[in-house]
Every structure is written in C-alpha cells, then in structure tokens.
mmCIF file of C-alpha atoms and ligand atoms in Angstrom:
data_model
loop_
_atom_site.group_PDB
_atom_site.id
_atom_site.type_symbol
_atom_site.label_atom_id
_atom_site.label_comp_id
_atom_site.label_asym_id
_atom_site.label_seq_id
_atom_site.Cartn_x
_atom_site.Cartn_y
_atom_site.Cartn_z
ATOM 1 C CA MET A 1 0.095 0.022 -0.103
ATOM 2 C CA LYS A 2 1.110 3.575 -0.607
ATOM 3 C CA ILE A 3 0.013 7.021 0.885
ATOM 4 C CA ILE A 4 -0.646 9.669 -1.788
ATOM 5 C CA CYS A 5 -0.582 13.159 -0.342
ATOM 6 C CA ILE A 6 -1.714 16.522 -2.092
ATOM 7 C CA GLY A 7 0.161 19.684 -1.057
ATOM 8 C CA ARG A 8 -1.212 23.127 -1.096
ATOM 9 C CA ASN A 9 -4.843 22.095 -1.707
ATOM 10 C CA TYR A 10 -6.321 24.994 0.636
ATOM 11 C CA ALA A 11 -5.454 28.536 -0.441
ATOM 12 C CA ASP A 12 -5.236 29.797 2.978
ATOM 13 C CA HIS A 13 -2.546 27.316 3.909
ATOM 14 C CA ALA A 14 -0.634 27.728 0.780
ATOM 15 C CA LYS A 15 -0.667 31.496 1.687
ATOM 16 C CA GLU A 16 0.702 30.919 5.149
ATOM 17 C CA LEU A 17 3.636 29.195 4.003
ATOM 18 C CA ASN A 18 4.207 31.853 1.084
ATOM 19 C CA ASN A 19 3.561 29.234 -1.715
ATOM 20 C CA GLU A 20 1.718 29.796 -4.798
ATOM 21 C CA VAL A 21 -1.772 28.359 -5.303
ATOM 22 C CA PRO A 22 -1.154 25.644 -7.758
ATOM 23 C CA ALA A 23 -2.802 25.164 -11.265
ATOM 24 C CA GLU A 24 -2.828 21.321 -10.720
ATOM 25 C CA PRO A 25 -2.581 19.222 -7.690
ATOM 26 C CA VAL A 26 0.701 18.927 -6.035
ATOM 27 C CA ILE A 27 1.524 15.298 -5.299
ATOM 28 C CA PHE A 28 4.105 13.561 -3.128
ATOM 29 C CA MET A 29 4.106 10.094 -1.582
ATOM 30 C CA LYS A 30 4.848 8.510 1.793
ATOM 31 C CA PRO A 31 5.606 4.725 1.998
ATOM 32 C CA LYS A 32 3.965 2.030 3.975
ATOM 33 C CA ASN A 33 6.449 2.539 6.803
ATOM 34 C CA ALA A 34 5.313 6.042 7.126
ATOM 35 C CA LEU A 35 2.202 4.949 8.605
ATOM 36 C CA LEU A 36 2.031 5.030 12.554
ATOM 37 C CA LEU A 37 0.826 1.903 14.209
ATOM 38 C CA PRO A 38 -2.592 2.282 15.905
ATOM 39 C CA GLN A 39 -2.474 3.299 19.590
ATOM 40 C CA LYS A 40 1.358 4.020 19.285
ATOM 41 C CA PRO A 41 2.971 7.210 20.325
ATOM 42 C CA LEU A 42 4.941 9.258 17.902
ATOM 43 C CA TYR A 43 8.656 9.468 19.075
ATOM 44 C CA TYR A 44 10.143 13.015 18.134
ATOM 45 C CA PRO A 45 12.461 12.476 15.375
ATOM 46 C CA ASP A 46 16.130 13.386 16.156
ATOM 47 C CA PHE A 47 16.697 14.817 12.684
ATOM 48 C CA THR A 48 14.401 17.863 13.204
ATOM 49 C CA ASP A 49 13.867 20.812 15.521
ATOM 50 C CA ASP A 50 10.500 21.614 13.915
ATOM 51 C CA LEU A 51 8.112 18.892 13.692
ATOM 52 C CA GLN A 52 4.673 20.251 12.632
ATOM 53 C CA TYR A 53 1.254 18.617 12.314
ATOM 54 C CA GLU A 54 -0.900 19.061 9.153
ATOM 55 C CA CYS A 55 -4.415 17.811 9.868
ATOM 56 C CA GLU A 56 -6.091 16.313 6.501
ATOM 57 C CA LEU A 57 -9.079 14.410 5.574
ATOM 58 C CA VAL A 58 -7.975 11.052 4.507
ATOM 59 C CA ILE A 59 -9.720 8.779 1.891
ATOM 60 C CA LYS A 60 -9.188 5.021 1.536
ATOM 61 C CA ILE A 61 -9.178 3.265 -1.812
ATOM 62 C CA ASN A 62 -11.338 0.160 -1.993
ATOM 63 C CA LYS A 63 -11.029 -0.670 -5.747
ATOM 64 C CA ASN A 64 -7.826 -0.873 -7.989
ATOM 65 C CA GLY A 65 -8.007 1.557 -10.893
ATOM 66 C CA LYS A 66 -5.936 3.512 -13.370
ATOM 67 C CA TYR A 67 -6.913 6.395 -15.602
ATOM 68 C CA ILE A 68 -10.171 7.125 -13.479
ATOM 69 C CA GLN A 69 -12.259 9.794 -14.677
ATOM 70 C CA GLU A 70 -13.594 12.370 -12.300
ATOM 71 C CA ARG A 71 -17.327 11.237 -12.606
ATOM 72 C CA PHE A 72 -16.421 7.629 -11.802
ATOM 73 C CA ALA A 73 -14.121 8.380 -8.918
ATOM 74 C CA HIS A 74 -16.666 7.998 -6.272
ATOM 75 C CA LYS A 75 -16.824 4.277 -6.967
ATOM 76 C CA TYR A 76 -13.187 3.868 -5.703
ATOM 77 C CA TYR A 77 -13.659 4.793 -2.085
ATOM 78 C CA ASN A 78 -16.408 4.411 0.621
ATOM 79 C CA GLU A 79 -14.306 5.118 3.849
ATOM 80 C CA ILE A 80 -12.948 8.378 5.313
ATOM 81 C CA SER A 81 -11.066 9.495 8.384
ATOM 82 C CA VAL A 82 -8.829 12.105 9.572
ATOM 83 C CA GLY A 83 -5.023 12.262 9.669
ATOM 84 C CA ILE A 84 -1.895 14.040 10.266
ATOM 85 C CA ASP A 85 0.851 14.672 7.591
ATOM 86 C CA PHE A 86 3.641 15.360 9.984
ATOM 87 C CA THR A 87 6.284 17.435 8.518
ATOM 88 C CA ALA A 88 9.895 18.313 9.535
ATOM 89 C CA ARG A 89 9.251 21.881 8.527
ATOM 90 C CA ASP A 90 12.966 22.832 8.822
ATOM 91 C CA LEU A 91 14.039 20.242 6.666
ATOM 92 C CA GLN A 92 11.208 20.926 4.173
ATOM 93 C CA GLN A 93 12.350 24.669 4.106
ATOM 94 C CA GLN A 94 16.110 23.606 3.361
ATOM 95 C CA GLN A 95 14.955 21.260 0.645
ATOM 96 C CA LYS A 96 12.677 23.744 -1.008
ATOM 97 C CA GLN A 97 15.385 26.368 -1.017
ATOM 98 C CA LYS A 98 17.603 23.977 -2.814
ATOM 99 C CA GLY A 99 14.850 22.745 -5.287
ATOM 100 C CA LEU A 100 15.243 19.183 -3.842
ATOM 101 C CA PRO A 101 12.708 16.782 -3.076
ATOM 102 C CA TRP A 102 10.716 16.589 0.007
ATOM 103 C CA GLU A 103 10.864 12.985 1.231
ATOM 104 C CA ILE A 104 13.123 13.370 4.084
ATOM 105 C CA ALA A 105 10.968 16.078 5.495
ATOM 106 C CA LYS A 106 7.634 14.424 4.723
ATOM 107 C CA SER A 107 7.939 10.541 4.386
ATOM 108 C CA PHE A 108 9.916 9.471 7.210
ATOM 109 C CA ASP A 109 8.785 6.592 9.646
ATOM 110 C CA ALA A 110 5.571 7.317 11.389
ATOM 111 C CA SER A 111 4.951 10.501 9.596
ATOM 112 C CA ALA A 112 1.369 9.579 8.629
ATOM 113 C CA VAL A 113 -1.051 9.214 11.421
ATOM 114 C CA VAL A 114 -4.604 7.930 10.484
ATOM 115 C CA GLY A 115 -7.552 7.772 12.814
ATOM 116 C CA SER A 116 -10.349 5.307 12.621
ATOM 117 C CA PHE A 117 -12.418 5.093 9.357
ATOM 118 C CA ILE A 118 -16.089 5.842 8.866
ATOM 119 C CA THR A 119 -18.076 4.492 6.084
ATOM 120 C CA LEU A 120 -19.556 7.127 3.704
ATOM 121 C CA THR A 121 -23.354 7.207 3.991
ATOM 122 C CA PRO A 122 -25.888 9.406 2.026
ATOM 123 C CA ASP A 123 -25.878 11.948 5.017
ATOM 124 C CA ILE A 124 -22.263 12.673 4.731
ATOM 125 C CA ASP A 125 -21.620 15.305 2.060
ATOM 126 C CA LEU A 126 -17.916 14.886 1.105
ATOM 127 C CA SER A 127 -17.967 18.453 -0.601
ATOM 128 C CA ASN A 128 -19.087 20.210 2.773
ATOM 129 C CA LEU A 129 -17.567 18.447 5.521
ATOM 130 C CA ASN A 130 -15.820 19.984 8.663
ATOM 131 C CA PHE A 131 -12.710 18.453 10.043
ATOM 132 C CA SER A 132 -10.369 19.675 12.820
ATOM 133 C CA LEU A 133 -7.581 19.230 15.117
ATOM 134 C CA LYS A 134 -7.145 19.851 18.753
ATOM 135 C CA LEU A 135 -3.642 20.392 20.380
ATOM 136 C CA ASN A 136 -3.740 19.682 24.233
ATOM 137 C CA GLY A 137 -7.368 20.353 24.198
ATOM 138 C CA ASN A 138 -7.210 23.559 22.084
ATOM 139 C CA MET A 139 -8.616 23.791 18.644
ATOM 140 C CA VAL A 140 -5.667 24.517 16.309
ATOM 141 C CA GLN A 141 -7.027 23.719 12.802
ATOM 142 C CA GLN A 142 -10.511 23.759 11.338
ATOM 143 C CA GLY A 143 -11.145 22.839 7.897
ATOM 144 C CA ASN A 144 -14.055 22.527 5.507
ATOM 145 C CA THR A 145 -13.614 20.276 2.205
ATOM 146 C CA SER A 146 -15.482 22.933 0.348
ATOM 147 C CA HIS A 147 -12.393 24.949 0.360
ATOM 148 C CA MET A 148 -10.228 22.470 -1.403
ATOM 149 C CA LEU A 149 -8.783 23.727 -4.537
ATOM 150 C CA PHE A 150 -8.975 20.112 -5.971
ATOM 151 C CA ASN A 151 -11.842 18.075 -4.620
ATOM 152 C CA VAL A 152 -11.515 14.359 -3.840
ATOM 153 C CA ASN A 153 -12.674 13.101 -7.271
ATOM 154 C CA ARG A 154 -10.469 15.465 -9.106
ATOM 155 C CA ILE A 155 -7.406 14.320 -7.148
ATOM 156 C CA ILE A 156 -8.156 10.628 -8.007
ATOM 157 C CA GLU A 157 -8.484 11.579 -11.473
ATOM 158 C CA TYR A 158 -5.300 13.264 -11.608
ATOM 159 C CA ALA A 159 -3.340 10.797 -9.354
ATOM 160 C CA SER A 160 -4.425 7.855 -11.363
ATOM 161 C CA ARG A 161 -3.068 9.186 -14.516
ATOM 162 C CA PHE A 162 0.424 8.438 -13.007
ATOM 163 C CA PHE A 163 -0.009 5.967 -10.399
ATOM 164 C CA THR A 164 -2.375 2.894 -10.353
ATOM 165 C CA LEU A 165 -4.434 3.018 -7.312
ATOM 166 C CA ASN A 166 -4.745 0.015 -5.328
ATOM 167 C CA ILE A 167 -7.233 -1.448 -2.706
ATOM 168 C CA GLY A 168 -5.887 -0.049 0.843
ATOM 169 C CA ASP A 169 -4.067 2.994 -0.572
ATOM 170 C CA LEU A 170 -4.654 6.054 1.212
ATOM 171 C CA ILE A 171 -4.887 9.703 -0.034
ATOM 172 C CA PHE A 172 -4.157 12.703 2.379
ATOM 173 C CA THR A 173 -6.019 15.490 0.816
ATOM 174 C CA GLY A 174 -4.077 18.499 1.967
ATOM 175 C CA THR A 175 -4.276 20.634 4.966
ATOM 176 C CA PRO A 176 -6.073 24.020 5.809
ATOM 177 C CA ALA A 177 -4.334 26.996 7.473
ATOM 178 C CA GLY A 178 -3.277 26.738 11.092
ATOM 179 C CA VAL A 179 -0.370 24.245 10.955
ATOM 180 C CA GLY A 180 2.106 24.518 13.791
ATOM 181 C CA SER A 181 4.767 22.802 15.846
ATOM 182 C CA VAL A 182 4.625 20.049 18.283
ATOM 183 C CA ASN A 183 6.597 19.315 21.405
ATOM 184 C CA VAL A 184 7.140 16.129 23.430
ATOM 185 C CA TYR A 185 4.136 15.229 25.691
ATOM 186 C CA ASP A 186 1.699 16.833 23.308
ATOM 187 C CA LYS A 187 -1.536 15.234 22.614
ATOM 188 C CA LEU A 188 -3.330 15.703 19.070
ATOM 189 C CA GLU A 189 -6.871 14.762 18.542
ATOM 190 C CA GLY A 190 -8.684 14.866 15.085
ATOM 191 C CA TYR A 191 -12.257 15.223 14.349
ATOM 192 C CA ILE A 192 -14.895 14.851 11.542
ATOM 193 C CA GLU A 193 -17.580 17.096 12.380
ATOM 194 C CA ASP A 194 -18.156 16.324 16.057
ATOM 195 C CA LYS A 195 -16.777 12.970 15.998
ATOM 196 C CA LYS A 196 -13.176 12.054 17.395
ATOM 197 C CA LEU A 197 -11.563 9.664 15.191
ATOM 198 C CA MET A 198 -7.843 10.199 15.827
ATOM 199 C CA GLU A 199 -5.416 10.481 18.731
ATOM 200 C CA VAL A 200 -1.884 10.743 18.974
ATOM 201 C CA ASP A 201 0.712 11.490 21.740
ATOM 202 C CA ILE A 202 4.089 12.812 21.079
ATOM 203 C CA ARG A 203 7.052 11.210 23.123
HETATM 204 MG MG1 LIG B 1 0.112 18.057 3.953
#
C-alpha cells in the first residue's frame, strides 16, 4: 500500500507558507512504513527541531484503478478518516530552498497518522465536511472540504493518470491553515464534524 498526499490544496494554507496556489494538484508520496501503528505514540525524530502537524481528510481506496475519470471516481472509495501529515518543517524549508525533493521532510517513519475510518453514507456530504484538530485540548485547525482547490474526485482522476490506485491505498487530501509545531508530551486529537476519530501522543 502507498500513501498519496496532496500539497497546497487549501489557498489559506498555501498563503501561510508563502507558496503559490497551484494550477494542478501537487502530489508527493509516503511509503508504507510512514504509517504510525494504531495506539502508538509518535517519538519526536532526532533529525528535526521543528516537527509540525498538518491535519487532513483521508480517503481509503477500495478498488484498483488507473486513468479513473472524475465522474466515476466516487466508486473507488467508501471510507474516510482524519489524519496528520507530519512534516519536519525545517528540513522541508532547506529542501525547498535547494529545489530538492521533500521525502526526508515528509515521508519518514511514522510521519502519517490516521484515525479510525467511517463508512460514507448518504448523509455525509464530502463536498461540505468539517474536520478539525485539537492540540492539548485547544482547537488549532479547522477545515471544510468545500475549500479544497481540487476535490477528492478530481484528485483521484489526476493521481491515477500517473499511479495505479490499489485497494488499501490512502490519500491525504491537504491541510487547511493553522499548521504548527509540536513538542514532546503533546496530545493531538482529530475530528470529522463532532466525531473524534484520531488521537496521538508525542513522546
Ligand atoms: Mg500536508
């Protein structure tokens, strides 16, 4: 399984990091080992001094496909959750300045945290869904999927031009504004609407 991540999918977040709003989805990937095992704490990595959270809506692929058209993309997933695209921001800034790839800043072990998945039902409107992140009990990020520059089906169409999507693959759909740093002993909790689906401790 692989984790496909979308960068700069919310204009307010692109702005806070002084990035341009992209004309096409910005894609990077995390390997299987990037997934933090359930119930495990995230140990602060020794290679960064600025580990940051990015709270994102996560889609789980349930059907193999390539060259998926946007209008059929909804047939390729039926579960969603909320997750964190952990980022070594100091390393990412260094890599960006040199024009180098982001993997060491984005795709390291345990850099992808995912909550429990919920099954999509007709009452869940994926085009207008609130999700949020609390840090030590305080709300730090609040997003709504209506603000995505590229919606889930458009992301699937674009990504599947380049990469076959396989059952079990995850798509991190980008973070809204409000990203920030974590410290050892912090607790992060992720919500879709009022439902807590994710919890992770930093150690
Ligand atoms: Mg992200």
